[in-house]
Short mmCIF file of C-alpha atoms in Angstrom, two decimals:
data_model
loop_
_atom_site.label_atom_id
_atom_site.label_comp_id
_atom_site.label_asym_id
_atom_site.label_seq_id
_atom_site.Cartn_x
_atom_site.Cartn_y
_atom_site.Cartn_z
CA UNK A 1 2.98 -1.67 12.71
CA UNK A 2 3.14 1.91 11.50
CA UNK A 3 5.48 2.72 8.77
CA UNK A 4 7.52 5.80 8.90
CA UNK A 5 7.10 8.04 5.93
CA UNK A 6 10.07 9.97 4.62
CA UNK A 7 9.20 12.66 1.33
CA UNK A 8 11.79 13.96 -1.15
CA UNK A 9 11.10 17.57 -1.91
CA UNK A 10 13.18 20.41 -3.92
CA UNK A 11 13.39 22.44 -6.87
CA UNK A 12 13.90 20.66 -10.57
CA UNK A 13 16.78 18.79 -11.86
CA UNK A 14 18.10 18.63 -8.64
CA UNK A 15 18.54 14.42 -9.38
CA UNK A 16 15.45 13.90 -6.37
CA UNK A 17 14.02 11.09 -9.39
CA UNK A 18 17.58 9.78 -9.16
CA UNK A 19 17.58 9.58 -5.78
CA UNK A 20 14.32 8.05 -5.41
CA UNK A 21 15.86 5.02 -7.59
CA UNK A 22 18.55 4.54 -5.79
CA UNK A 23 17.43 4.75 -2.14
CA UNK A 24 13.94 1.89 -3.56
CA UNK A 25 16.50 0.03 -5.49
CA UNK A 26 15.21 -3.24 -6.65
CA UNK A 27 12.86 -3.46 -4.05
CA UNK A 28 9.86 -1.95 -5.74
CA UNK A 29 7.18 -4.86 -5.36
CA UNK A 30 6.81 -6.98 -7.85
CA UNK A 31 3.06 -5.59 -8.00
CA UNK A 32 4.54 -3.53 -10.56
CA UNK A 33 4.80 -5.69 -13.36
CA UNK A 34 1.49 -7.43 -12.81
CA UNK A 35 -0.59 -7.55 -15.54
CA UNK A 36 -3.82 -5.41 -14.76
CA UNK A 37 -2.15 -3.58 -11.68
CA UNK A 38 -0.70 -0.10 -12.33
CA UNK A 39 1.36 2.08 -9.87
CA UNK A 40 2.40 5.72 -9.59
CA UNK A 41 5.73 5.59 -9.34
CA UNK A 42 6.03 8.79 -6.95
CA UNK A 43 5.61 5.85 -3.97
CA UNK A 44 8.19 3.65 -2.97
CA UNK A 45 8.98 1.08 0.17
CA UNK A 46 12.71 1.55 1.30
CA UNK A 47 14.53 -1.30 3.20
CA UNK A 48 17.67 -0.42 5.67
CA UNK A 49 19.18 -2.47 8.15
CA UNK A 50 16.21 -3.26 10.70
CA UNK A 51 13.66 -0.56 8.92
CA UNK A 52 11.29 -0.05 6.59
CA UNK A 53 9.72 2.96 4.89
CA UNK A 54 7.87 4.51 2.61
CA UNK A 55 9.59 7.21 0.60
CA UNK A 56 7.68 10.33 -1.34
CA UNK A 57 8.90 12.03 -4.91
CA UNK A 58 7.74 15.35 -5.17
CA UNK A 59 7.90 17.23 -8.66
CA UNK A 60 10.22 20.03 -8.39
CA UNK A 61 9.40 23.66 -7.14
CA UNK A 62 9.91 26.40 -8.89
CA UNK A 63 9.00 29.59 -7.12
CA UNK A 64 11.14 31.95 -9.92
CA UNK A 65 8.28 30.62 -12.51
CA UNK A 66 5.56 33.03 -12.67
CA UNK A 67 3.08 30.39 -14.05
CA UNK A 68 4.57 28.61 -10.80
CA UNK A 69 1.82 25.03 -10.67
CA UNK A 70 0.03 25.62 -7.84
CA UNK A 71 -0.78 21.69 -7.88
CA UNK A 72 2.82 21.07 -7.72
CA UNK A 73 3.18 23.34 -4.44
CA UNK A 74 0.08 21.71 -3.24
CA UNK A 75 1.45 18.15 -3.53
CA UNK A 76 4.62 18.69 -1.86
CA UNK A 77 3.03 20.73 1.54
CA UNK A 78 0.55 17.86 1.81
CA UNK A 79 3.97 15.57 1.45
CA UNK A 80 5.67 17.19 3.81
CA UNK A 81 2.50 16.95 6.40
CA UNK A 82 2.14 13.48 5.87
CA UNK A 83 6.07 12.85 6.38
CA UNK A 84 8.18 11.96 9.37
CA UNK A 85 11.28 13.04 8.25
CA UNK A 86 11.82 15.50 4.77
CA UNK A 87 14.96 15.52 2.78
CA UNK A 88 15.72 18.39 1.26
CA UNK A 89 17.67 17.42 -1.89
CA UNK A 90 20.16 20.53 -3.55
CA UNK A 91 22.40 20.49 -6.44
CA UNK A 92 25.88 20.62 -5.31
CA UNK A 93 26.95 21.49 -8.77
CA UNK A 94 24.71 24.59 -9.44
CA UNK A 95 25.14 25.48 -5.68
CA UNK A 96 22.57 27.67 -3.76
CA UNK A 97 19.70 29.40 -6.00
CA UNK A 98 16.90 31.65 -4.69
CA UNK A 99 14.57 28.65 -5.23
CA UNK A 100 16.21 26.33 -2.21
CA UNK A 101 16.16 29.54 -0.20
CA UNK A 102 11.91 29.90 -0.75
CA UNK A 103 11.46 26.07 -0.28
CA UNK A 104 13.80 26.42 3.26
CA UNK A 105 11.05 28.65 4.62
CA UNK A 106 8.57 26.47 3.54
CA UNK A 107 10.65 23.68 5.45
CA UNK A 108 10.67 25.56 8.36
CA UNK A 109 7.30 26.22 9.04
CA UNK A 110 6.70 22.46 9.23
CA UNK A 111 8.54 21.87 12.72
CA UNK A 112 9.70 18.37 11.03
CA UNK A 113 13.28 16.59 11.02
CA UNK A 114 14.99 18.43 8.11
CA UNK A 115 17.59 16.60 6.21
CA UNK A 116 19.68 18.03 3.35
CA UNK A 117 21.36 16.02 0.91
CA UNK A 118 23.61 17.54 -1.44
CA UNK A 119 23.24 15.90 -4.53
CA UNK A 120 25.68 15.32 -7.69
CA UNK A 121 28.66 15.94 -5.10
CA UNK A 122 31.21 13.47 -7.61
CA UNK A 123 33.82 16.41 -8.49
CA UNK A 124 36.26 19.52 -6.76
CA UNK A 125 33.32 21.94 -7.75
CA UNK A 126 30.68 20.40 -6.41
CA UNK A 127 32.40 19.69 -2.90
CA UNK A 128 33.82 23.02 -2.68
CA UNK A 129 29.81 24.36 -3.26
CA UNK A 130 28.68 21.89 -0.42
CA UNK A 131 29.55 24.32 2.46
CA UNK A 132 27.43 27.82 0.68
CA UNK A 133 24.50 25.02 2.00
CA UNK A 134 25.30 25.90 5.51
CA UNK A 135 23.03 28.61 4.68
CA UNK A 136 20.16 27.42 4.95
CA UNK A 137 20.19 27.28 8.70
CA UNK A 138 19.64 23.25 8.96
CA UNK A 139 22.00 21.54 11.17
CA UNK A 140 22.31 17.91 8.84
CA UNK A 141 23.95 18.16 5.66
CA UNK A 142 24.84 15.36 3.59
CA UNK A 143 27.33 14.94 0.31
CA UNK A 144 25.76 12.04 -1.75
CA UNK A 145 25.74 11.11 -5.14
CA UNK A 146 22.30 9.44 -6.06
CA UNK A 147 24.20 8.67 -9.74
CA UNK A 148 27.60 7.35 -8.27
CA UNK A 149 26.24 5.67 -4.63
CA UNK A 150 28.52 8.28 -2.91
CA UNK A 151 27.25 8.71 0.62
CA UNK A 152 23.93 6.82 0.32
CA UNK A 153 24.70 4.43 3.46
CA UNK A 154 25.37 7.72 6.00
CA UNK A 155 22.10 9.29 4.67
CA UNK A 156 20.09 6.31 4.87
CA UNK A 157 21.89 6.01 8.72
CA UNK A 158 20.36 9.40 9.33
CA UNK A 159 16.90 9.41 8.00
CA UNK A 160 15.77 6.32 10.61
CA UNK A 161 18.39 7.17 13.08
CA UNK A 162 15.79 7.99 15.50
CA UNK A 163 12.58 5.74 14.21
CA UNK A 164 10.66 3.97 16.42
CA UNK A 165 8.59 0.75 16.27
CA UNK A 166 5.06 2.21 16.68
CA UNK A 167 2.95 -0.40 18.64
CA UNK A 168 -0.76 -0.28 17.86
CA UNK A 169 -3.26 1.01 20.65
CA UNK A 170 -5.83 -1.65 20.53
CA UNK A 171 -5.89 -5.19 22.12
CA UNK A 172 -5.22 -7.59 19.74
CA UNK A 173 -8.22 -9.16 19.38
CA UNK A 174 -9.59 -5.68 17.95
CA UNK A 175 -10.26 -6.63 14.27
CA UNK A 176 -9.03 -3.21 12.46
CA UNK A 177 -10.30 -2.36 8.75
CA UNK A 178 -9.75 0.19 6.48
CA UNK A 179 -11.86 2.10 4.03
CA UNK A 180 -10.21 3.26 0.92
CA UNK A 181 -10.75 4.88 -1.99
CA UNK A 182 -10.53 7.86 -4.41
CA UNK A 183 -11.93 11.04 -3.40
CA UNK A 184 -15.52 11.11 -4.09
CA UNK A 185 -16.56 7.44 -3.64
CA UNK A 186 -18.50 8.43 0.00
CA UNK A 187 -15.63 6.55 2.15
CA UNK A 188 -16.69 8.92 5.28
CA UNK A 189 -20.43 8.81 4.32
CA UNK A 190 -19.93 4.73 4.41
CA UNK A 191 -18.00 4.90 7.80
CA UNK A 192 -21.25 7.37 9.32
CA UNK A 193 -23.56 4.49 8.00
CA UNK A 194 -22.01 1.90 9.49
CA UNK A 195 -21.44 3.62 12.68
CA UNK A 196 -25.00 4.47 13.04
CA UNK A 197 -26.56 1.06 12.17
CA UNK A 198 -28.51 -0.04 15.26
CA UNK A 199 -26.47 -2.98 15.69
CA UNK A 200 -23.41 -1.44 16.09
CA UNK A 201 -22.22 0.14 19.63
CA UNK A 202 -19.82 3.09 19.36
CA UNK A 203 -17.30 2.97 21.90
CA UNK A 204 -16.90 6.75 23.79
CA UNK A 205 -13.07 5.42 23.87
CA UNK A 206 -11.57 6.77 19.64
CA UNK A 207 -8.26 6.91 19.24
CA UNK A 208 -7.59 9.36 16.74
CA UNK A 209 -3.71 9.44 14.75
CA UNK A 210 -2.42 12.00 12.52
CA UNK A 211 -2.50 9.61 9.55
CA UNK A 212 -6.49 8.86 9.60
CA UNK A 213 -9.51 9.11 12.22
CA UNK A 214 -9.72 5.60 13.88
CA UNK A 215 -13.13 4.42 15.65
CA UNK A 216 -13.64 1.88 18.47
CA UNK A 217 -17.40 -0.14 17.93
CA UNK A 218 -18.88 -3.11 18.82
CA UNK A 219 -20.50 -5.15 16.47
CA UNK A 220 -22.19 -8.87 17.48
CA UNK A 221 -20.06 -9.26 20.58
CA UNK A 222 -17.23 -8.19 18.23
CA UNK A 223 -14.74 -5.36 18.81
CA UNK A 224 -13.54 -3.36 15.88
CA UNK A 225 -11.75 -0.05 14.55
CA UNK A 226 -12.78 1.28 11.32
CA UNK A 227 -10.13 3.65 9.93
CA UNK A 228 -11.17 6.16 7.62
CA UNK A 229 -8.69 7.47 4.94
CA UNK A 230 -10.76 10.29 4.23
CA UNK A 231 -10.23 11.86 7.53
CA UNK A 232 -8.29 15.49 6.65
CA UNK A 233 -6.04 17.22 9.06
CA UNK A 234 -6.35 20.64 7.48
CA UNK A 235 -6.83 21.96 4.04
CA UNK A 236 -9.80 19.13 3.30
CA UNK A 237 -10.60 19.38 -0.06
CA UNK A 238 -7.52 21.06 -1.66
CA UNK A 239 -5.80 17.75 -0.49
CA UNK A 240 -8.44 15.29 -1.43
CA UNK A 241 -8.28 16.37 -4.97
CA UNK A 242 -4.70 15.79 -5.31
CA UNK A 243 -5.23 12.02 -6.36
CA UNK A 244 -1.36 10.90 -6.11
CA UNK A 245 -1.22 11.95 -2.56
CA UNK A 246 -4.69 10.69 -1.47
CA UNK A 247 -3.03 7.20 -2.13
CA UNK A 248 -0.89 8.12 0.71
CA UNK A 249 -3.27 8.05 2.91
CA UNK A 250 -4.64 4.39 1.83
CA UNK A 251 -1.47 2.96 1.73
CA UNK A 252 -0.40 3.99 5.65
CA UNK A 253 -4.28 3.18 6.50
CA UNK A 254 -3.28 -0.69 4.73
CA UNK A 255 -0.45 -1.29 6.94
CA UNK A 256 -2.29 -0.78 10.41
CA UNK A 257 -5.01 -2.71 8.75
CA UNK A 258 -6.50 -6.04 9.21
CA UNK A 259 -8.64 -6.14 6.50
CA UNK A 260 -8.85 -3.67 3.37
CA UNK A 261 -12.31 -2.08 2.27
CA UNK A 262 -12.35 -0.85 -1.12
CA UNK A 263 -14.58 1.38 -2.36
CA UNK A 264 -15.85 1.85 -6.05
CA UNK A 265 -18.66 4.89 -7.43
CA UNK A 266 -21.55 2.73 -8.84
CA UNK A 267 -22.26 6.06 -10.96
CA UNK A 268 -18.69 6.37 -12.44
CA UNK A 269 -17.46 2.45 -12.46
CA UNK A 270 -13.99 1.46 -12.40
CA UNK A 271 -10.99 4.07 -13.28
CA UNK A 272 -7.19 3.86 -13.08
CA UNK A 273 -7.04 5.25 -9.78
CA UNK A 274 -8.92 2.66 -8.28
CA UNK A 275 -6.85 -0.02 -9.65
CA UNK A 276 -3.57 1.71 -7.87
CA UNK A 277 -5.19 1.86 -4.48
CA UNK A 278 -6.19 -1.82 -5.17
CA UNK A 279 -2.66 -2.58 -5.78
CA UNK A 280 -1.51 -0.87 -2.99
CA UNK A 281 -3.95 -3.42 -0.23
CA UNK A 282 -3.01 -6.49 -2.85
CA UNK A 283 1.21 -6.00 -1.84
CA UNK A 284 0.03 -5.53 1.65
CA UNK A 285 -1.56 -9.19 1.69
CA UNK A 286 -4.53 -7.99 3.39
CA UNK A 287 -7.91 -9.65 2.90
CA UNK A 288 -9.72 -6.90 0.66
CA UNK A 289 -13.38 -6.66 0.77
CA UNK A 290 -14.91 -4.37 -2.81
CA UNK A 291 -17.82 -2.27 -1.96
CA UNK A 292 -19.98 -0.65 -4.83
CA UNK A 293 -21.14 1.85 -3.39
CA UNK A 294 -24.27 4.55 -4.79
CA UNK A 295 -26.19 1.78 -5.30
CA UNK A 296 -29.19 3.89 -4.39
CA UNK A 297 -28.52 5.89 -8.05
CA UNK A 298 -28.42 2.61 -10.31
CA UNK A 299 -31.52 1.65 -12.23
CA UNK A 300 -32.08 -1.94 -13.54
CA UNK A 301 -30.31 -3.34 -10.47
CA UNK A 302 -30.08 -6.88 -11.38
CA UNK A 303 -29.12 -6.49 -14.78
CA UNK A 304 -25.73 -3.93 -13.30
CA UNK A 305 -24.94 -6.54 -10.67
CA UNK A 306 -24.23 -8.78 -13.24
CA UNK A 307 -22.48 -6.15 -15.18
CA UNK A 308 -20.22 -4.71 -12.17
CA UNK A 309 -19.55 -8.23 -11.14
CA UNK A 310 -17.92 -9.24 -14.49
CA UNK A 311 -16.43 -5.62 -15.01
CA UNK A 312 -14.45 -6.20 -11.52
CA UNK A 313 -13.39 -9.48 -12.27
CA UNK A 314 -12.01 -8.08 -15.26
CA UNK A 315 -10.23 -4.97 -14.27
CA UNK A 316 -9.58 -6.36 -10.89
CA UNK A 317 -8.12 -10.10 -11.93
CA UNK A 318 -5.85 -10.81 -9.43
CA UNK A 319 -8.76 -9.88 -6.63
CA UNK A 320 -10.74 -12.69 -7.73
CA UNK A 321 -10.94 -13.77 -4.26
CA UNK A 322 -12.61 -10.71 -2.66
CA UNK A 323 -16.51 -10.20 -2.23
CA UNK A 324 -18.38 -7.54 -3.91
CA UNK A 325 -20.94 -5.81 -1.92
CA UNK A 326 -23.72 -3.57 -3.30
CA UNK A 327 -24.69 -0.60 -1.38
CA UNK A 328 -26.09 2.67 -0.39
CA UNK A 329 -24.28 4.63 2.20
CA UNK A 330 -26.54 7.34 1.39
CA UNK A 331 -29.69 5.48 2.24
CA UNK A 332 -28.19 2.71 4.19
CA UNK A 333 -29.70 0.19 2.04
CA UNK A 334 -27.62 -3.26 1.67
CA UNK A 335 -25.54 -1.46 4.39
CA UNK A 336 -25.95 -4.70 6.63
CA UNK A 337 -23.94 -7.63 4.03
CA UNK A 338 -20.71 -5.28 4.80
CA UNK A 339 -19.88 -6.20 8.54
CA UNK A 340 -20.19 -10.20 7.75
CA UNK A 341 -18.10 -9.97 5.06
CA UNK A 342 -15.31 -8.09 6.89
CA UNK A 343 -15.85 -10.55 9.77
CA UNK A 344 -15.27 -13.04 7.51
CA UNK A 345 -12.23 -12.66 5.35
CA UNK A 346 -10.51 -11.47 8.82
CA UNK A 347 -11.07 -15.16 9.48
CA UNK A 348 -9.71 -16.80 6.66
CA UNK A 349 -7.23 -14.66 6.60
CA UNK A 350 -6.33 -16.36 10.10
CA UNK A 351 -7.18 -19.87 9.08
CA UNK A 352 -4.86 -22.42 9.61
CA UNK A 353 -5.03 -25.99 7.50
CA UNK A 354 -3.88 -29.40 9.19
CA UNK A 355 -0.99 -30.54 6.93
CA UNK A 356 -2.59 -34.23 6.12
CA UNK A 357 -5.99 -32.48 4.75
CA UNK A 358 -3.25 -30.27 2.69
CA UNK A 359 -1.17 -32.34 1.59
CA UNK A 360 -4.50 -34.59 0.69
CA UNK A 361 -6.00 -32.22 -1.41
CA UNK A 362 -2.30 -31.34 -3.39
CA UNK A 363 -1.58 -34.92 -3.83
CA UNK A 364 -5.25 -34.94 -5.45
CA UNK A 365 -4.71 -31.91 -8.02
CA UNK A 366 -1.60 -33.68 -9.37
CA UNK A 367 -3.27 -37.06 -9.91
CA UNK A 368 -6.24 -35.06 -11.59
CA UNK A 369 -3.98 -32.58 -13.55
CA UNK A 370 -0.23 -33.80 -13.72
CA UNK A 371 1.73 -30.62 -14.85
CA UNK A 372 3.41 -31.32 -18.61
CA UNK A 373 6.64 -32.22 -19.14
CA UNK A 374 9.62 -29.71 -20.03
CA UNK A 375 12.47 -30.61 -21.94
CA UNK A 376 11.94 -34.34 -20.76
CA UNK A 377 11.53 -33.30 -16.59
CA UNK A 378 8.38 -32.98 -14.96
CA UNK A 379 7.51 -31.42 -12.01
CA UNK A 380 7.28 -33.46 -8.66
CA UNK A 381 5.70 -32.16 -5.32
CA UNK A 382 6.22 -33.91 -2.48
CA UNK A 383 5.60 -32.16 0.53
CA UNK A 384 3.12 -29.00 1.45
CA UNK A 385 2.50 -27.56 4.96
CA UNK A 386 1.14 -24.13 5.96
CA UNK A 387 3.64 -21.91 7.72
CA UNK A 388 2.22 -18.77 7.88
CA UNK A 389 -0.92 -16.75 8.36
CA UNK A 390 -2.05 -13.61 7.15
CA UNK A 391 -1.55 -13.83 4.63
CA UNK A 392 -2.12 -17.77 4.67
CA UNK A 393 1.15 -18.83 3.16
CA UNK A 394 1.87 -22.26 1.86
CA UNK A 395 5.41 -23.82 0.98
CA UNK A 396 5.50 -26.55 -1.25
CA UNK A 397 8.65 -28.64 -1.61
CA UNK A 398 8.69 -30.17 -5.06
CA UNK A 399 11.83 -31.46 -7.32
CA UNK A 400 12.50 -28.45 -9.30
CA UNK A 401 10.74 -25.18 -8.49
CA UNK A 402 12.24 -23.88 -12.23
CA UNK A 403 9.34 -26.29 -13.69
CA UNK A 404 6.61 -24.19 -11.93
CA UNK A 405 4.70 -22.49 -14.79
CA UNK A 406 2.34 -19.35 -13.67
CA UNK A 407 -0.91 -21.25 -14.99
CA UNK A 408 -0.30 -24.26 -12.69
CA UNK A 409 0.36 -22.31 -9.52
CA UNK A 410 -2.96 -20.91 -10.43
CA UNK A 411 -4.13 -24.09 -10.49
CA UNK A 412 -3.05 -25.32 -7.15
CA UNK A 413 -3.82 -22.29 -5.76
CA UNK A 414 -7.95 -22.74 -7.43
CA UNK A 415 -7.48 -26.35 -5.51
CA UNK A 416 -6.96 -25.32 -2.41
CA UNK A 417 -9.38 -22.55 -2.63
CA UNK A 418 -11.98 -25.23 -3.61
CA UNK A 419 -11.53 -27.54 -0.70
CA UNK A 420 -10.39 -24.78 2.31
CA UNK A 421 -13.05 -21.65 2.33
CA UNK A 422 -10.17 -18.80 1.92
CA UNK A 423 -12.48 -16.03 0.19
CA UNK A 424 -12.12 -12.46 0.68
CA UNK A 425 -8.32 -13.28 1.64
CA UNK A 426 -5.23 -13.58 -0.52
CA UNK A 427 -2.79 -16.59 0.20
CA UNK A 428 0.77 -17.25 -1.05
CA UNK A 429 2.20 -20.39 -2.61
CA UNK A 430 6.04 -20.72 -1.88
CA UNK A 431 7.86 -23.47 -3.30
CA UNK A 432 11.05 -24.53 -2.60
CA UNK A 433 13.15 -27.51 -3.78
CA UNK A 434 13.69 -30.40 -1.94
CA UNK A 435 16.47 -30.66 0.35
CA UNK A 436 16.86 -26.81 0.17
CA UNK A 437 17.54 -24.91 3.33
CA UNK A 438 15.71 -22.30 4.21
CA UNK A 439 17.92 -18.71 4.09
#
């Protein structure tokens, strides 16, 4: 399903940053505070009452600054493009400035749903300023206090008031992947390649969305949509060079995905950005396939597998699971190990493990490697079954899920990895006490 995307945008010090916190909350993913896993913090997922989102910070424009940043300006148009709804936050204390009046025209040359909240309304001042907002021309207007909680619930009411579940377009034994990426990594010369490989038929039937360009192919008797991230809607470049906002793209690209294709610049290795757009496919559970691409420019080929293998593994721990490919969009060379792979940790990702072989292989692990005793209690598991897929997602009733230390969930998780072929696909260990009912 297709996320809605809602973007925060107005002048500075209007509390939008405040805001932001409040409406994410404490449900920022836990991705956060993984070691090795980074995340701009200008992206959040909001959850209210049957929805969820994904909500945009903008940095504040200021049109009365000469040295105005023209990045700045940049960043929040492509925001507001890439948005569903905007909210146009003001500061009910200051009251109207020339600055909300400039950003109002900017607002209405988008033709989206405009929603102003009027911010730091907690006083007789403020309040009294809240109707000089009329102004503006836009027909919702909202008191809320991002600081205080004041009017957070109505806002939140409006903002999905009229979303939609967006059903996907494709039959649903279409196997959809994704190519992402920073700008520059040859994402759209790697979708051209694999389009144009003779095994691969290309369907006159593309369905194209405003979010990416989606392609229909054939590959082996197998149907599938590549979406690629790099597809523009206007203003190309500008956009693609705006690295916070080209993880937009990937992340709303991850959700409609099946299977994640990440792609890293043989000639530059590994940077920070690639290890937030990693993050971004690793909270979406999605199988993720890595694909070193530029292979063609790489001398002593061997010798830089090994080293890109080990540098992956090490700025990429928690991906252990995913396959590395080596490749040349360019040239096409190596071009044909991608499809097999994708195939392939789509499949896992789907597997599904009889509970006796499971339970087999966990009863196994603790007889090999009991888990050490804490203040005089050790750990007991007594029961695992699979109950999900897509993740694959195991729950394991044991005496006291307290006693679960991070290294031995590693451990089981190894085990099972060992005995059921899960690679190129994440899977989830839930444990859960005995006796305890499920919420």
């Amino acid at each position: 399903m297709k996320k809605q995307v809602v973007a925060l945008v107005g002048r500075p010090n209007v509390g939008k940053s405040t805001l932001f916190n409040r409406l994410v909350g404490a449900k920022i993913s836990i991705i956060e505070d993984t070691p090795g896993i980074t995340r701009d913090r200008v992206y959040g997922k909001v959850h209210f009452m049957d929805h969820t989102f994904h909500l945009i910070d903008t940095g504040g424009i200021d049109f009365a600054d000469m040295s105005f940043n023209e990045e700045i300006k940049v960043q929040a148009s492509l925001a507001i493009d890439e948005a569903d709804v905007v909210v146009f936050v003001v500061d009910g204390k200051e009251g109207m400035t020339s600055n909300d009046r400039f950003i109002r025209d900017m607002l209405r040359k988008s033709n989206k749903k405009i929603i102003v909240a009027v911010n730091k309304v907690d006083s007789k001042v403020s309040q009294d300023n809240l109707y000089d907002f009329y102004e503006l021309g836009f027909e919702k207007i909202f008191p809320i206090s991002g600081e205080q909680n004041i009017g957070i619930y109505d806002l939140l009411e409006e903002i999905t008031a009229d979303f939609k579940e967006c059903d996907e377009q494709y039959a649903e034994d279409v196997i959809k992947f994704c190519i992402i990426g920073r700008p520059n990594v040859g994402k759209s010369s790697l979708v051209n390649a694999l389009l144009n490989e003779e095994r691969v038929i290309v369907s006159d039937v593309a369905g194209t969305t405003r979010d990416a360009i989606d392609t229909l192919f054939t590959y082996h008797g197998d149907s599938f949509v590549v979406i690629d991230t790099a597809g523009m809607r206007k203003r190309g470049k500008i956009y693609e060079n705006v690295e916070k906002y080209s993880l937009l793209r990937s992340l709303k690209a991850i959700d409609r995905s099946d299977v994640a294709v990440l792609v890293l610049n043989a000639e530059e290795g590994i940077i920070e950005h690639d290890k937030h757009i990693a993050g971004y496919a690793l909270e979406a559970g999605k199988p993720i396939i890595t694909v070193v691409n530029k292979w063609d420019t790489i001398e002593n080929k061997e010798e830089k597998i090994k080293y890109f293998t080990k540098e992956i593994r090490n700025q990429f721990p928690f991906m252990s699971y995913s396959p590395i490919v080596f490749l040349s969009a360019l040239t096409k060379k190596r071009i044909h190990t991608l499809m097999p792979e994708i195939l392939k940790s789509y499949q896992n990702s789907r597997k599904e493990i009889k509970t006796s072989l499971l339970n087999d292989v966990m009863n196994d692990a603790y007889a090999l490697n009991p888990p050490p005793s804490y203040k005089g209690k050790r750990l007991k598991i007594y029961f695992s079954s699979q109950v999900q897929t897509s993740p694959p997602t195991f729950q394991i009733q044991v005496n006291n899920k307290g006693l679960i230390h991070f290294s031995y969930e590693r451990y089981l998780e190894n085990k099972i990895r060992e005995s059921f072929d899960f690679e190129g696909t994440p899977i989830v260990l839930q444990f859960k006490n005995k006796g305890e009912k499920e919420l």
